[in-house]
Coordinates of C-alpha atoms in Angstrom, one line a residue:
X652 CA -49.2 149.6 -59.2
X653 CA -46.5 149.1 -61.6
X654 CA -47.1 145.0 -62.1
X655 CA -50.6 145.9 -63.3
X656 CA -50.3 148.7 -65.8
X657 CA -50.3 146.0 -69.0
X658 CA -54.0 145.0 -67.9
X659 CA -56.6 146.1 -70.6
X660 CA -59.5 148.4 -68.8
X661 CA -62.2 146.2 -67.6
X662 CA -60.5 143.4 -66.4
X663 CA -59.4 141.7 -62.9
X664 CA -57.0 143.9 -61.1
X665 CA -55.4 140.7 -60.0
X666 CA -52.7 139.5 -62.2
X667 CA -53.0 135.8 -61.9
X668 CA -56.5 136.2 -63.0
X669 CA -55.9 138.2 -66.3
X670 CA -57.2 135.4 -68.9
X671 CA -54.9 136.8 -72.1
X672 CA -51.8 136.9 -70.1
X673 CA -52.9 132.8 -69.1
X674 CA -53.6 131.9 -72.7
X675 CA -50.1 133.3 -73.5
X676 CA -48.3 131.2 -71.1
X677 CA -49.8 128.4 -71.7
X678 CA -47.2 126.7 -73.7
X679 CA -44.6 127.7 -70.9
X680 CA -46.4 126.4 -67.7
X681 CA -47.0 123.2 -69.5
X682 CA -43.2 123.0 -70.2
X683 CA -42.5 123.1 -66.4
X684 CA -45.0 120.1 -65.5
X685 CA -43.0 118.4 -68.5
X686 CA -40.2 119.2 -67.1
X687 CA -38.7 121.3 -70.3
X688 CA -37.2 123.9 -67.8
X689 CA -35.1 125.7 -70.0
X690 CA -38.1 126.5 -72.4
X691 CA -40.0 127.3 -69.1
X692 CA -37.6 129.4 -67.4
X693 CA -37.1 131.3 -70.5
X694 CA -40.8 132.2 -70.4
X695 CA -40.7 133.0 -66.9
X696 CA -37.8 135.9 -67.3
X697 CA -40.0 137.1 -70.3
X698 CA -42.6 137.8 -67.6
X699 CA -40.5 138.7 -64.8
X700 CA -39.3 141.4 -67.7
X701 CA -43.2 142.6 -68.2
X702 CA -44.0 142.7 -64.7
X703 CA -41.2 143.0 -62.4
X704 CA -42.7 144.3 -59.2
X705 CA -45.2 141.2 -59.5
X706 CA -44.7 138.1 -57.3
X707 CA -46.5 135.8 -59.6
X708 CA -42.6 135.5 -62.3
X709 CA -41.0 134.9 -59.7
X710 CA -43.3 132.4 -58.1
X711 CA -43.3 130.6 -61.5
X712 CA -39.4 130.2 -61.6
X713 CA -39.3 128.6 -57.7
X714 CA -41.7 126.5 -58.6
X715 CA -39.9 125.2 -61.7
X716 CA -37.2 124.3 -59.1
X717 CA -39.1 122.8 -56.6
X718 CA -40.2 120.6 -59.3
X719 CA -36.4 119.8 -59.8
X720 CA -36.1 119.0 -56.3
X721 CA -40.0 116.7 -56.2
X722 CA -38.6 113.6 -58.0
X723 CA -36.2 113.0 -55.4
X724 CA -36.4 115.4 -51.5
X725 CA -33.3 114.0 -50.5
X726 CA -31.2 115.6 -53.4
X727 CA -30.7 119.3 -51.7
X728 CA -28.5 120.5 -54.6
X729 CA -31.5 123.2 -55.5
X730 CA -32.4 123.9 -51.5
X731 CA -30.8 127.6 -51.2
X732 CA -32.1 129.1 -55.2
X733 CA -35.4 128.1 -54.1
X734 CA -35.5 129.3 -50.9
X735 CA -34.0 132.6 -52.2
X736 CA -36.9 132.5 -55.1
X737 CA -39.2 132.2 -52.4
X738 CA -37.5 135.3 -50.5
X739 CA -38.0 137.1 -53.4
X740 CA -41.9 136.5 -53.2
X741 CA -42.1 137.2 -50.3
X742 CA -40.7 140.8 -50.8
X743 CA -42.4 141.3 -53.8
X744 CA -45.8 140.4 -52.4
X745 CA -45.3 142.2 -49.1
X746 CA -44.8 145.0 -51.0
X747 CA -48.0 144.9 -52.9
X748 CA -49.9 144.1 -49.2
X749 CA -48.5 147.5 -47.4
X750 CA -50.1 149.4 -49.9
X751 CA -53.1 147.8 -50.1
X752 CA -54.0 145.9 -46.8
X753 CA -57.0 143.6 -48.2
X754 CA -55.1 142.2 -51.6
X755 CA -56.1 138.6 -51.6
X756 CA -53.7 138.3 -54.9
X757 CA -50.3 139.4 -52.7
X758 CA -51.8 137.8 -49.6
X759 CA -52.3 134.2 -51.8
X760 CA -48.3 134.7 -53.1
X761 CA -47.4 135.1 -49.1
X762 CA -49.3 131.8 -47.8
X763 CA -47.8 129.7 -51.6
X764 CA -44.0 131.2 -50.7
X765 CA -44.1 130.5 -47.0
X766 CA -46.1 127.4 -47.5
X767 CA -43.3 126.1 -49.6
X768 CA -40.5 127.1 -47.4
X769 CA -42.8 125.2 -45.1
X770 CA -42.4 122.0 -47.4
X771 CA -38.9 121.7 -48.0
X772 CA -37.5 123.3 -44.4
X773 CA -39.7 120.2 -42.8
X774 CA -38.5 117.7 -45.2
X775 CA -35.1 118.9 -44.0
X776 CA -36.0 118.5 -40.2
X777 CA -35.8 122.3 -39.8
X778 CA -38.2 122.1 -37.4
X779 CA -37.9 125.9 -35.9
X780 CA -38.1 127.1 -40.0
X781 CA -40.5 125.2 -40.6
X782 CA -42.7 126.4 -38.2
X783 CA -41.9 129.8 -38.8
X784 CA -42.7 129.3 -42.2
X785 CA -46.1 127.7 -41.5
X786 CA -47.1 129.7 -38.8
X787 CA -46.8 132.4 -41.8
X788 CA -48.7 130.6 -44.4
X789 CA -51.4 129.8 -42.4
X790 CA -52.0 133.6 -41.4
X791 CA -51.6 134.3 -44.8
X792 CA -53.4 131.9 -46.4
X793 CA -56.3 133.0 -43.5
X794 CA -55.7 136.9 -45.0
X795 CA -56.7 135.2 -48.6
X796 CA -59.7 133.7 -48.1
X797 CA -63.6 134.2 -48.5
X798 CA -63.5 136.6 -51.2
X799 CA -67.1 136.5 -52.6
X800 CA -66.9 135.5 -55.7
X801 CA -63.5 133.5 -55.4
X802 CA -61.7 132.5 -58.1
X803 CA -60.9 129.1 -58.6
X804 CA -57.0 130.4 -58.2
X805 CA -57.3 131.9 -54.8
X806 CA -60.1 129.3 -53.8
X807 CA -56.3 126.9 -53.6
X808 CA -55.7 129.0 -50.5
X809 CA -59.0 128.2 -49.2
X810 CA -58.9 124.6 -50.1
X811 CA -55.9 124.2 -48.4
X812 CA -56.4 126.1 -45.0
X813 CA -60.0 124.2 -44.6
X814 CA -58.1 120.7 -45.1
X815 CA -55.0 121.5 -43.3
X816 CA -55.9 123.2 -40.7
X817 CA -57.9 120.1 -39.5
X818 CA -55.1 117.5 -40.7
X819 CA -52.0 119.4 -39.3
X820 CA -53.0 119.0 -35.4
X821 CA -54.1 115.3 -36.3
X822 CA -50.4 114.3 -38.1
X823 CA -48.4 116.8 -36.3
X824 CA -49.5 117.4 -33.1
X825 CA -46.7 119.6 -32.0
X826 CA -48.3 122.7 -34.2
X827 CA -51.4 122.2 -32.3
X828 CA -51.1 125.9 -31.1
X829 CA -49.9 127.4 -34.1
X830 CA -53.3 126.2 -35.8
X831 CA -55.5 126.6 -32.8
X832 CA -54.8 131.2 -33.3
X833 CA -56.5 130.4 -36.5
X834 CA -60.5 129.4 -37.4
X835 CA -61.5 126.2 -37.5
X836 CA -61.2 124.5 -41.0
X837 CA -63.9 122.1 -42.9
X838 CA -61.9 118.8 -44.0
X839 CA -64.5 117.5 -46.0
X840 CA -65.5 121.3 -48.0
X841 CA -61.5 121.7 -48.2
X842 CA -61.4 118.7 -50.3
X843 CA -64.5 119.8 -52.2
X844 CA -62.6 122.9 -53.1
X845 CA -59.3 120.8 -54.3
X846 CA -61.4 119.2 -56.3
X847 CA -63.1 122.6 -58.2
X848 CA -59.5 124.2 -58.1
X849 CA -58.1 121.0 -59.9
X850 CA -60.8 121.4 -62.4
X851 CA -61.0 124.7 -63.0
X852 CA -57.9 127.0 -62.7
X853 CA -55.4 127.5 -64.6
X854 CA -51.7 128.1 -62.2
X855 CA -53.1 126.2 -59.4
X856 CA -55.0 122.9 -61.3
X857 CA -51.6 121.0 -61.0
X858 CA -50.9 122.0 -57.6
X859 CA -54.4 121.2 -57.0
X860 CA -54.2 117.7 -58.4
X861 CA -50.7 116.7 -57.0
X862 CA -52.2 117.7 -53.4
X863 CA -55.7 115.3 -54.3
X864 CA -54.0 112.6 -55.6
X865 CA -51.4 112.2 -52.5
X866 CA -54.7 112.7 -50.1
X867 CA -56.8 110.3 -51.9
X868 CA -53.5 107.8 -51.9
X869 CA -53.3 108.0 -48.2
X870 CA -55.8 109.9 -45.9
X871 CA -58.6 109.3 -47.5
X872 CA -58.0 105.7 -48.6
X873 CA -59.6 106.3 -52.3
X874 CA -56.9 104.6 -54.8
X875 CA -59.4 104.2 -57.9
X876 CA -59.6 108.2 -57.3
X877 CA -55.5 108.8 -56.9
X878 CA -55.1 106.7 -60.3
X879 CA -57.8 108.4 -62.1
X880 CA -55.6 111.7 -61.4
X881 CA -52.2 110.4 -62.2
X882 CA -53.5 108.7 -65.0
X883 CA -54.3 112.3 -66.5
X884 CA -51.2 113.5 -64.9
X885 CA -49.1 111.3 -66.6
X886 CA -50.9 111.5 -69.9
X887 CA -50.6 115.0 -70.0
X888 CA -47.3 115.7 -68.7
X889 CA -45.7 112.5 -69.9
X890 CA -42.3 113.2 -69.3
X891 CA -42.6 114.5 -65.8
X892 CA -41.0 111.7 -63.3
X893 CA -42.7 112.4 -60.7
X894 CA -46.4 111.9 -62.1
X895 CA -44.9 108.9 -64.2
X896 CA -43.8 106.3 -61.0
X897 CA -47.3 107.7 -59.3
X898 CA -48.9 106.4 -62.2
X899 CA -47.3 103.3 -61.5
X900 CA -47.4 102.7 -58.1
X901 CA -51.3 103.4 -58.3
X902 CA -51.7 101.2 -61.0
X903 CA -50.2 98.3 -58.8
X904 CA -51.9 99.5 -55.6
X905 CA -55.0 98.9 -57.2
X906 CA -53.5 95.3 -58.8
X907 CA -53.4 96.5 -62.3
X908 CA -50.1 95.0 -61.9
X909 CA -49.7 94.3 -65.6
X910 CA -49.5 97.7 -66.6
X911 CA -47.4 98.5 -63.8
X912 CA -45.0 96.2 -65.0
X913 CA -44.9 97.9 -68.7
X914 CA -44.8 101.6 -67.1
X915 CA -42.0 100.6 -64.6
X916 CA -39.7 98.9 -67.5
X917 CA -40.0 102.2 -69.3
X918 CA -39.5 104.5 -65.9
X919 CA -35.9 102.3 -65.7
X920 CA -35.1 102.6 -69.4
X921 CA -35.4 106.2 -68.8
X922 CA -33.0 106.3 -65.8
X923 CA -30.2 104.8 -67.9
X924 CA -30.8 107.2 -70.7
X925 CA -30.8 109.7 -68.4
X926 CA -33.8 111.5 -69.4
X927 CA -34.1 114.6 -66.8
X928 CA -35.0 113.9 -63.5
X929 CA -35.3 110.5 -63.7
X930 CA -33.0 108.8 -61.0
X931 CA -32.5 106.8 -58.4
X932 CA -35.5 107.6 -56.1
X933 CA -38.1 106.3 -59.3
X934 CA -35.8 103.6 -59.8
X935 CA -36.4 102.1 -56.4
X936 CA -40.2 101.8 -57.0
X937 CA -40.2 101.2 -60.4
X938 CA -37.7 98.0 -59.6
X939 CA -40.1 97.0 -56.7
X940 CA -43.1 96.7 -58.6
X941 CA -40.9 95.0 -61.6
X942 CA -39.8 92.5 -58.4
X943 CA -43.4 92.0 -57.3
X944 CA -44.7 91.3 -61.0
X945 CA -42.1 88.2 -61.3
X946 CA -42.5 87.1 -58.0
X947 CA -46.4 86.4 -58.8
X948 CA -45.7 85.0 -62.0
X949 CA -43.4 82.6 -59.8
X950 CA -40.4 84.0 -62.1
X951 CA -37.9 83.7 -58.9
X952 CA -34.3 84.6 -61.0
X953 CA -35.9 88.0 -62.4
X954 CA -37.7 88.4 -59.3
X955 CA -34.6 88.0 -57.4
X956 CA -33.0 90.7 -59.6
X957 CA -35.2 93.5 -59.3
X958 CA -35.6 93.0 -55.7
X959 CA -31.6 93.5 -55.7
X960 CA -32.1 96.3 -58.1
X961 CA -34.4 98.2 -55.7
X962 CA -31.7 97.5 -52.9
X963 CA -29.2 99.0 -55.2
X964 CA -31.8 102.5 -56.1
X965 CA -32.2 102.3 -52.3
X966 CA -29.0 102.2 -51.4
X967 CA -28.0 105.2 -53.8
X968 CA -31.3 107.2 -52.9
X969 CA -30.3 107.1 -49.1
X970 CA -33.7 105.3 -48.6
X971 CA -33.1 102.1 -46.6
X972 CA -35.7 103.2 -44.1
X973 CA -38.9 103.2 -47.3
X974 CA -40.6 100.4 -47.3
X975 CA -40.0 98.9 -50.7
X976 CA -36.2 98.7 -49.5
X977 CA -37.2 97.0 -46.2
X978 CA -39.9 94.6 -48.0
X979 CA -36.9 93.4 -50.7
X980 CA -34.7 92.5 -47.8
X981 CA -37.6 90.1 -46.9
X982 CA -38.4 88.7 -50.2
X983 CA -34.5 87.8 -50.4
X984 CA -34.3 86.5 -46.9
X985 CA -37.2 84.2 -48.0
X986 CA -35.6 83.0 -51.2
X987 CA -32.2 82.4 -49.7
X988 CA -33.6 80.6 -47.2
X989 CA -35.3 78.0 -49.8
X990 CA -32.3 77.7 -51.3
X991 CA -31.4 76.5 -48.0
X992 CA -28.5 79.3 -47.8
X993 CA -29.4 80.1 -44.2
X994 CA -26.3 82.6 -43.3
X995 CA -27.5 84.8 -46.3
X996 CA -31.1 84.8 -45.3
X997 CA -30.0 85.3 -41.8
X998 CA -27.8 88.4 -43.2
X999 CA -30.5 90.0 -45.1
X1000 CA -33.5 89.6 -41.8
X1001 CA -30.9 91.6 -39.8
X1002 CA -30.5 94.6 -42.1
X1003 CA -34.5 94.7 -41.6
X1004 CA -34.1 94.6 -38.4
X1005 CA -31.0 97.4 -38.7
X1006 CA -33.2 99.5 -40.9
X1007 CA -36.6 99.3 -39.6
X1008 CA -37.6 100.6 -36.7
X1009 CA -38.8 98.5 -34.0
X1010 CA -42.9 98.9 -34.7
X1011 CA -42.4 98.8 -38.2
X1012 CA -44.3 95.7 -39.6
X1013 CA -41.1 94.6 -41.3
X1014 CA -39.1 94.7 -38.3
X1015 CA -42.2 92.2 -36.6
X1016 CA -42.1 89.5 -39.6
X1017 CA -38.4 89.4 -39.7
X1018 CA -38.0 88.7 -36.0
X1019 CA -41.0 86.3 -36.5
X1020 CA -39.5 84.6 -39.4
X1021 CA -35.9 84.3 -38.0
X1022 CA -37.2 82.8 -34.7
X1023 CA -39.6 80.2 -36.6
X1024 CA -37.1 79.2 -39.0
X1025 CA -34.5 79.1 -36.9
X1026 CA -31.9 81.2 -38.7

C-alpha cells in the first residue's frame, strides 16, 4: 500500500498510529485547535505530499475547516470545501477497505468522514443527507470496532457507537430504525472510553474532549466536569473561540460568575479586534454573562447595555430563537417596566412571545408577566 511505504519495519501498519510521524506533527495539529490555520494547513499538504493515497491528510485539512465553521454553524460560507474534503476521505479510505476488507484504520476514516457529513448536513436540516450520512457512519464505525488491543485512536469509534447508539433513538427518535440494524451500545462504557481516548490519544484527544465536555454540560448534568475540560481546553488552545466562550459559560453555570465576567470582557475585546473566528455567535454569550454579572451587582445602566449588546450579537448571529436572546428581552421588559415605560416593556414581552415558541419557558413568564402587570 502506497500511504504506508515511509513506515520503519516493526511498527503499526496503521498510519494514524505511527508514533514518529505523531511527534512530527505535533506543532501542526496544535496549530489547528489554535486556530493558526495557515501554519496548519501548510503542514497538512506536507503530509498529503508524503502520503497521498492516505485518508488521514486529508482528514486533517477538513477538520481544520470544520473548525472554521464550529465557532459559529450558522455561517455556511465553508459548507461545500468541507463536504468535498470529506468526499475525498471517503474515496481514499474506500479504497484502502476493497483491498483489505478488515482495516479498522480505513474503516475508522469512513465512520469520522460520514459522521461529519452527518454533523453539519443535520445542522442544515438535510434531513435525507443526514441520514444517509449516519446510517454510513454507524456501519462503519460498527466495521471499526473491537480490535483486541485497541488503540486509544480507534477506541474514538468505539466510544462513540456505545454512547450514541443509545442516545440517538432517545433525542432523535426518527433514526430509531437506522440504529436498531446495528448492536446494542453501552452508554455508561461509551463514556468510559471518551474519557481514556481524551486522555490518551494523540488525533482524537480533542475530539474526544469537545464530545465529553458538551455531554457532561447537558446529558449527563456534570458542570464541575465540563469546566474542568474547558478549562484545559482553553489553557491549552487559548486562542481557539470556541473553547474560550465554553470556558466561560461553564464558569458562570457553575456561579464562578466573577471570572466569567473577566473572560467574557476579553472574548468581546477580541471580536472588535477581529482576532480569527471570533464573531458574533461568542459575542452573544459573552455579552449575556457580562449582562447577568451587572444585573447581580444591581449595576442596572451596564446591565441594561449588555443585555442590548446580546440583542444586537443575536440579531447579527440569526439567533433570536437561543435562549440568551429570548432571556434579554425579559430582563429589558422588566427594567422598562420599572421605569414605568410600559409600551416598551410591552414591546420587548411580545418579541418573546414572537420568538419563543409556545412551550418555551420564556414564552410562559412573558405571558405571565404581561397578564399580571397588566401591560
Amino acid at each position: 500500500m502506497q500511504a504506508l511505504d515511509k513506515i520503519g519495519e516493526g511498527e503499526s501498519p496503521y498510519l494514524l498510529l505511527d508514533k514518529g510521524l505523531q511527534f512530527r506533527i505535533t506543532e501542526t495539529v496544535n496549530a489547528l485547535y489554535n486556530f493558526e490555520f495557515e501554519k496548519a494547513e501548510r503542514g497538512f499538504k506536507v503530509m498529503e505530499y508524503q502520503y497521498p493515497e492516505h485518508p488521514l491528510p486529508y482528514f486533517l485539512q477538513g477538520l481544520s475547516t470544520w473548525w472554521k465553521i464550529a465557532p459559529d454553524v450558522e455561517n455556511k460560507r465553508f459548507d461545500d470545501l468541507f463536504l468535498k474534503q470529506m468526499d475525498v476521505v471517503i474515496d481514499k479510505a474506500k479504497k484502502i477497505l476493497d483491498n483489505e476488507p478488515d482495516n479498522k484504520e480505513a474503516a475508522f476514516f469512513l465512520a469520522g468522514a460520514y459522521g461529519f457529513q452527518g454533523r453539519l448536513l443535520s445542522e442544515r436540516k438535510s434531513w435525507t443527507r443526514a441520514t444517509f450520512a449516519g446510517k454510513n457512519a454507524l456501519k462503519y464505525l460498527n466495521l471499526s470496532r473491537g480490535e483486541e488491543e485497541l488503540n486509544p485512536e480507534l477506541l474514538l469509534g468505539d466510544a462513540l457507537f456505545n454512547y450514541f447508539s443509545v442516545w440517538i433513538p432517545e433525542n432523535y427518535p426518527i433514526l430509531k430504525p437506522v440504529v436498531a440494524l446495528f448492536p446494542k451500545g453501552n452508554k455508561e462504557l461509551g463514556l468510559k472510553q471518551l474519557e481514556d481516548v481524551a486522555q490518551n490519544a494523540f488525533y482524537a484527544r480533542v475530539e474526544a474532549q469537545y464530545f465529553l465536555f458538551r455531554l457532561y454540560a447537558s446529558d449527563e448534568k456534570q458542570p464541575y466536569k465540563a469546566l474542568a475540560i474547558t478549562d484545559y481546553l482553553h489553557s491549552k488552545f487559548p486562542n481557539n473561540p470556541y473553547f474560550h466562550r465554553s470556558y466561560a459559560r461553564h464558569l458562570y453555570t457553575v456561579g464562578r460568575i466573577v471570572e466569567s465576567k473577566v473572560h467574557s470582557e476579553e472574548i468581546l475585546r477580541r471580536i472588535e479586534e477581529k482576532w480569527t473566528g471570533y464573531e458574533a455567535n461568542s459575542g452573544r454569550y459573552a455579552a449575556f454573562y457580562l449582562a447577568q454579572y451587572y444585573d447581580r451587582v444591581n449595576d442596572k445602566p451596564l446591565a441594561k447595555k449588555y443585555y442590548l449588546q446580546t440583542l444586537s450579537y443575536g440579531e447579527e448571529s440569526e439567533s433570536q430563537e437561543s435562549g440568551y436572546y429570548l432571556y434579554s428581552l425579559i430582563a429589558l421588559g422588566k427594567m422598562a417596566n420599572e421605569e414605568k415605560n410600559k409600551s416598551k416593556a410591552k414591546e420587548y414581552f411580545n418579541q418573546v412571545k414572537k420568538y419563543a415558541k409556545r412551550k418555551h419557558p420564556a414564552h410562559k413568564e412573558a405571558r405571565e408577566y404581561i397578564k399580571k402587570n397588566k401591560l
